[in-house]
CSV table of C-alpha atoms in Angstrom, one decimal:
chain,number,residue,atom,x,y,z
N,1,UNK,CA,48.0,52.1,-165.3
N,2,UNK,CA,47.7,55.9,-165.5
N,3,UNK,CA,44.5,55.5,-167.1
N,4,UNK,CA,43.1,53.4,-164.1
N,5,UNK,CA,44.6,55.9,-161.6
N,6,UNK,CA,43.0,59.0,-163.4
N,7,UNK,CA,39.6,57.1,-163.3
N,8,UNK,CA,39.9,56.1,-159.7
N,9,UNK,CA,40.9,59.3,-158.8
N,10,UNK,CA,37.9,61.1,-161.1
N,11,UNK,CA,35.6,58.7,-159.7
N,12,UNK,CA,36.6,59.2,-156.2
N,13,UNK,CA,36.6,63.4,-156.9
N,14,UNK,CA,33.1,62.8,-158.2
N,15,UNK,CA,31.6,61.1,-154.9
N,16,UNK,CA,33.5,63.9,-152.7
N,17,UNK,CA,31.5,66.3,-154.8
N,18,UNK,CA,28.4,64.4,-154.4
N,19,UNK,CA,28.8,63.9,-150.8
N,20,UNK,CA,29.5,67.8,-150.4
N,21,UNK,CA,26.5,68.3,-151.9
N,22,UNK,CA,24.8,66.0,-150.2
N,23,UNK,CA,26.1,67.3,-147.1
N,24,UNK,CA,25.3,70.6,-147.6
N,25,UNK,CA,21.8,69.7,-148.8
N,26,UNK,CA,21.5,67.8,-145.6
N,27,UNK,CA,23.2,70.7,-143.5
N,28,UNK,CA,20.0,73.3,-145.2
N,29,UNK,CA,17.5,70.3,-144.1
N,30,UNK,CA,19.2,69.8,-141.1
N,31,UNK,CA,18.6,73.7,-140.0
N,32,UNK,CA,15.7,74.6,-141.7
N,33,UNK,CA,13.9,71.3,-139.3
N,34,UNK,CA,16.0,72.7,-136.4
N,35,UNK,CA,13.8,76.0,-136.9
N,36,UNK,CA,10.3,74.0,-137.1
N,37,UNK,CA,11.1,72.5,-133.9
N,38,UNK,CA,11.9,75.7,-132.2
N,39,UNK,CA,8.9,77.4,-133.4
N,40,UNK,CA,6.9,74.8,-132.3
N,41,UNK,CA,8.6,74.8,-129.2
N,42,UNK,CA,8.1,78.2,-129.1
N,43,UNK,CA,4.2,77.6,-129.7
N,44,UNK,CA,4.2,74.9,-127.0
N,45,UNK,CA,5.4,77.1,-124.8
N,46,UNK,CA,3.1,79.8,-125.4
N,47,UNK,CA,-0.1,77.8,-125.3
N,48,UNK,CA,1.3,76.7,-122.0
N,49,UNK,CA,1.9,79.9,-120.3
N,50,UNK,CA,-1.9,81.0,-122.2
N,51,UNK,CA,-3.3,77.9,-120.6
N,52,UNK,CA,-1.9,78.9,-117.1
N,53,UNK,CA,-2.7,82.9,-117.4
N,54,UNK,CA,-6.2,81.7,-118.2
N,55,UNK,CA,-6.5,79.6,-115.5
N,56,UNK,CA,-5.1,82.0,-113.5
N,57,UNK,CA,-7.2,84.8,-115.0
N,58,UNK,CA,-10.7,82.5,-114.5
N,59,UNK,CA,-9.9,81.5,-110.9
N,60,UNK,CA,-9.3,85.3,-110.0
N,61,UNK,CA,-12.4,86.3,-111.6
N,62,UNK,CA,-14.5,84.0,-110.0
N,63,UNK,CA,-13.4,85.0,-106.7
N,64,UNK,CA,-13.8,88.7,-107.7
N,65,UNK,CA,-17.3,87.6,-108.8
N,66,UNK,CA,-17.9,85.8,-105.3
N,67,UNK,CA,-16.7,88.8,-103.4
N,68,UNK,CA,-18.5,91.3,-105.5
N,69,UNK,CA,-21.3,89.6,-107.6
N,70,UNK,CA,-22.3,91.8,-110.3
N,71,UNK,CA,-25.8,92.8,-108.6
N,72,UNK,CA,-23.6,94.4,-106.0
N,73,UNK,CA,-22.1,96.9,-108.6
N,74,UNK,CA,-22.9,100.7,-108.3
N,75,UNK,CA,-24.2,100.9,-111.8
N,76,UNK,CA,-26.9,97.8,-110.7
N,77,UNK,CA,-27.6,99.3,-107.6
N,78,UNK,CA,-28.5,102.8,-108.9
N,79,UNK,CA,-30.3,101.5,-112.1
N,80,UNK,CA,-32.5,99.6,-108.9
N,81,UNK,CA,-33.4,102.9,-106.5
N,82,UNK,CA,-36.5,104.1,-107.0
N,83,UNK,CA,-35.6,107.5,-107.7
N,84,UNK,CA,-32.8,106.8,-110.7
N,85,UNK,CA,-32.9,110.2,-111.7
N,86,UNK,CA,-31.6,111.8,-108.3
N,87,UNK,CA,-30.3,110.8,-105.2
N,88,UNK,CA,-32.0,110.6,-102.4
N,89,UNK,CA,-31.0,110.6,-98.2
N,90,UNK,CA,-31.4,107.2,-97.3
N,91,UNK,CA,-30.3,106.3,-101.1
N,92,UNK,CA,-27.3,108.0,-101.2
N,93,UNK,CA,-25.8,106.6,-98.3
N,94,UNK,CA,-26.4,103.2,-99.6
N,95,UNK,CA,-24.9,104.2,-102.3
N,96,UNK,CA,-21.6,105.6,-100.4
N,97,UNK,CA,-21.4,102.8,-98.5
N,98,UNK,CA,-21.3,100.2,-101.5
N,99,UNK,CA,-18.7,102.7,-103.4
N,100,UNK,CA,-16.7,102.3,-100.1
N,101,UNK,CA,-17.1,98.4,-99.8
N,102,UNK,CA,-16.7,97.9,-103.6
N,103,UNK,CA,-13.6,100.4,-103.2
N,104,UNK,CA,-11.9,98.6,-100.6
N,105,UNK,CA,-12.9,94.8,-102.2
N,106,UNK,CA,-11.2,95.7,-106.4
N,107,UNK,CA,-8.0,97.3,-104.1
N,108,UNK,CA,-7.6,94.3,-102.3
N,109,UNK,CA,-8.4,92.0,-105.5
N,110,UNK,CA,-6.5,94.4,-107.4
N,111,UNK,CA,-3.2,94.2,-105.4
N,112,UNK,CA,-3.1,90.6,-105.4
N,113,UNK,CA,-4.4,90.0,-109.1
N,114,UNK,CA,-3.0,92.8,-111.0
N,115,UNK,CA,0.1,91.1,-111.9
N,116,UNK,CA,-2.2,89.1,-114.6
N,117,UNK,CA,-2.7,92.4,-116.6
N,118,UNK,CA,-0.9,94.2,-119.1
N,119,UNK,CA,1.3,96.7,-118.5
N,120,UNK,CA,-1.6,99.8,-120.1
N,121,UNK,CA,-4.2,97.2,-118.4
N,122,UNK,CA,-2.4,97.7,-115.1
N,123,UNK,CA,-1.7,101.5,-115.7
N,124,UNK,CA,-5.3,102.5,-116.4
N,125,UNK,CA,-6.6,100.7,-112.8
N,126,UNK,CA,-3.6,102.4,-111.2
N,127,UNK,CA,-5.3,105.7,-112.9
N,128,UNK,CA,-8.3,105.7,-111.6
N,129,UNK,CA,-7.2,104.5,-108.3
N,130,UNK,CA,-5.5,107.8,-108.3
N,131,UNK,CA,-8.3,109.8,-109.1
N,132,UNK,CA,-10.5,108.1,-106.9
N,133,UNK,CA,-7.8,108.9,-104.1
N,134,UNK,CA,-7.1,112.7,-105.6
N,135,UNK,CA,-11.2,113.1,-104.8
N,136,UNK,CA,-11.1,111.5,-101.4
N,137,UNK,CA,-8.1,113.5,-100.6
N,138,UNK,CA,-9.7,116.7,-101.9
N,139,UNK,CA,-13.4,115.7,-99.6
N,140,UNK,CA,-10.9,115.7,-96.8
N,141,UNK,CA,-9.2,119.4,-97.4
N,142,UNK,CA,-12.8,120.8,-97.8
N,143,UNK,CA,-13.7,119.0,-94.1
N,144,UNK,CA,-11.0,120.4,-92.5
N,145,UNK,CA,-11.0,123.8,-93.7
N,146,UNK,CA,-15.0,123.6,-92.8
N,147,UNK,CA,-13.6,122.4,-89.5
N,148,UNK,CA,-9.9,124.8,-89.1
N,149,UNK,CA,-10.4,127.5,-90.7
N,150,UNK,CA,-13.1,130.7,-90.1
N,151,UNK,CA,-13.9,130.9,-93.7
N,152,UNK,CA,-17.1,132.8,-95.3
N,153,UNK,CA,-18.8,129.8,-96.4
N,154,UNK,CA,-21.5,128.6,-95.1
N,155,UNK,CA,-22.0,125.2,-93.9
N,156,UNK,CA,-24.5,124.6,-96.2
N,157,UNK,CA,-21.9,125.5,-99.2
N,158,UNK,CA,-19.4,123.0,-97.4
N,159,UNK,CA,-21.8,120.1,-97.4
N,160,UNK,CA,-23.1,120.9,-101.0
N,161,UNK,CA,-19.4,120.9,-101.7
N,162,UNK,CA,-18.7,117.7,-100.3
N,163,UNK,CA,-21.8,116.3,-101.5
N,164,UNK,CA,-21.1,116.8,-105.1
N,165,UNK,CA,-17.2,115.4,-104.3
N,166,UNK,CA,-18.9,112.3,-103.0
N,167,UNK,CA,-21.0,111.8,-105.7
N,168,UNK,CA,-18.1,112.5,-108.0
N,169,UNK,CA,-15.9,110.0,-106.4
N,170,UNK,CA,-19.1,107.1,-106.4
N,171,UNK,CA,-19.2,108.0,-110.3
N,172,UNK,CA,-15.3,107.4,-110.3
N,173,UNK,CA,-15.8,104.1,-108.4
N,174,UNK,CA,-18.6,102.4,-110.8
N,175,UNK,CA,-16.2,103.5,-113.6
N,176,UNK,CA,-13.3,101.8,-112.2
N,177,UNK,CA,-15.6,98.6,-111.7
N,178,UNK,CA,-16.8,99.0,-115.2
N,179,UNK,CA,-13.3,98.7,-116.5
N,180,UNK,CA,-12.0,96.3,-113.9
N,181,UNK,CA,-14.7,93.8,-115.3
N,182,UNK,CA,-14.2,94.3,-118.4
N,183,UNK,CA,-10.4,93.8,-118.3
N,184,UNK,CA,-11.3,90.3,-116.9
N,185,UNK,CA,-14.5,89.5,-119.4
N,186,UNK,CA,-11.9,90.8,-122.2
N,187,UNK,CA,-8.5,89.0,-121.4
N,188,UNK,CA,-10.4,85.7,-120.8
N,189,UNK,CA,-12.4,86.0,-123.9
N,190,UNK,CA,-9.2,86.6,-126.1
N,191,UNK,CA,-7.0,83.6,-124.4
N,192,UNK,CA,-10.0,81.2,-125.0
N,193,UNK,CA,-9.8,81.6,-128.6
């Protein structure tokens, strides 16, 4: 009887140790599937929130577009004066007032769209916004001290002055719409991939 209770009890010992290691094997299957699920949960998700940004992303660049087609751009409307190599009159208050409309329309988009940028996307708008402003703000000190102060500059210097701030802030202004475009052209040809 011995002999039949030492075989029982090896043969019961035997399927513990197989189902152990059938357990653990199952356990190792178990977690390594649990991972493939997250990951392509993870995916999912990503794909989802790609598929919304670029929705997102198109829908604000066609309204930018509608706003400010790209035959209203600085760069287009210069390349189109007759004189392309220097301003003239008429020409370059055309031109100011486009920089101004063109200023005031990316702001506007900007504010309200920006959030769909990158961080350095975001931060190199916000630059040249800045530098933009730095000129306007710098046209504005050279008005009023044509204006307050009895300085020794002529008039003439003052509007020569001004004049080549202006055409330093337009130049700042088609820059800025350069790289607002392309920021948009660039982040919806990467999520469309």
């Amino acid at each position: 009887m011995d002999n039949n209770i030492t075989i029982i009890l090896e043969l019961l010992s035997a399927g513990v140790i197989a189902a152990l290691v059938a357990g653990i094997f199952s356990l190792a299957i178990a977690i390594k599937n649990n991972k493939r699920l997250v990951d392509l949960e993870n995916i999912k998700q990503k794909f989802t929130i790609n598929q919304e940004r670029y929705k997102a992303l198109k829908e604000a660049y066609d309204e930018l577009l509608a706003k400010l087609p790209e035959k209203n751009l600085l760069n287009h409307i210069i390349i189109n004066l007759p004189a392309q190599n220097e301003f003239q009159k008429k020409d370059f208050f055309e031109i100011y007032n486009a920089a101004e409309e063109n200023m005031e329309i990316m702001y506007s988009h900007f504010q309200k769209y920006g959030y769909l940028f990158s961080d350095n996307e975001q931060q190199k708008i916000n630059n040249l916004i800045e530098e933009i402003d730095a000129i306007a703000k710098n046209i504005i000190k050279i008005s009023l001290d044509l204006q307050i102060n009895d300085v020794e500059k002529k008039e003439d210097d003052f509007a020569k002055e001004i004049y080549i701030k202006n055409i330093e802030r337009i130049e700042k202004v088609a820059e800025l719409e350069k790289v607002y475009y392309e920021l948009f052209k660039n982040s919806l040809s990467k999520l469309s991939k």
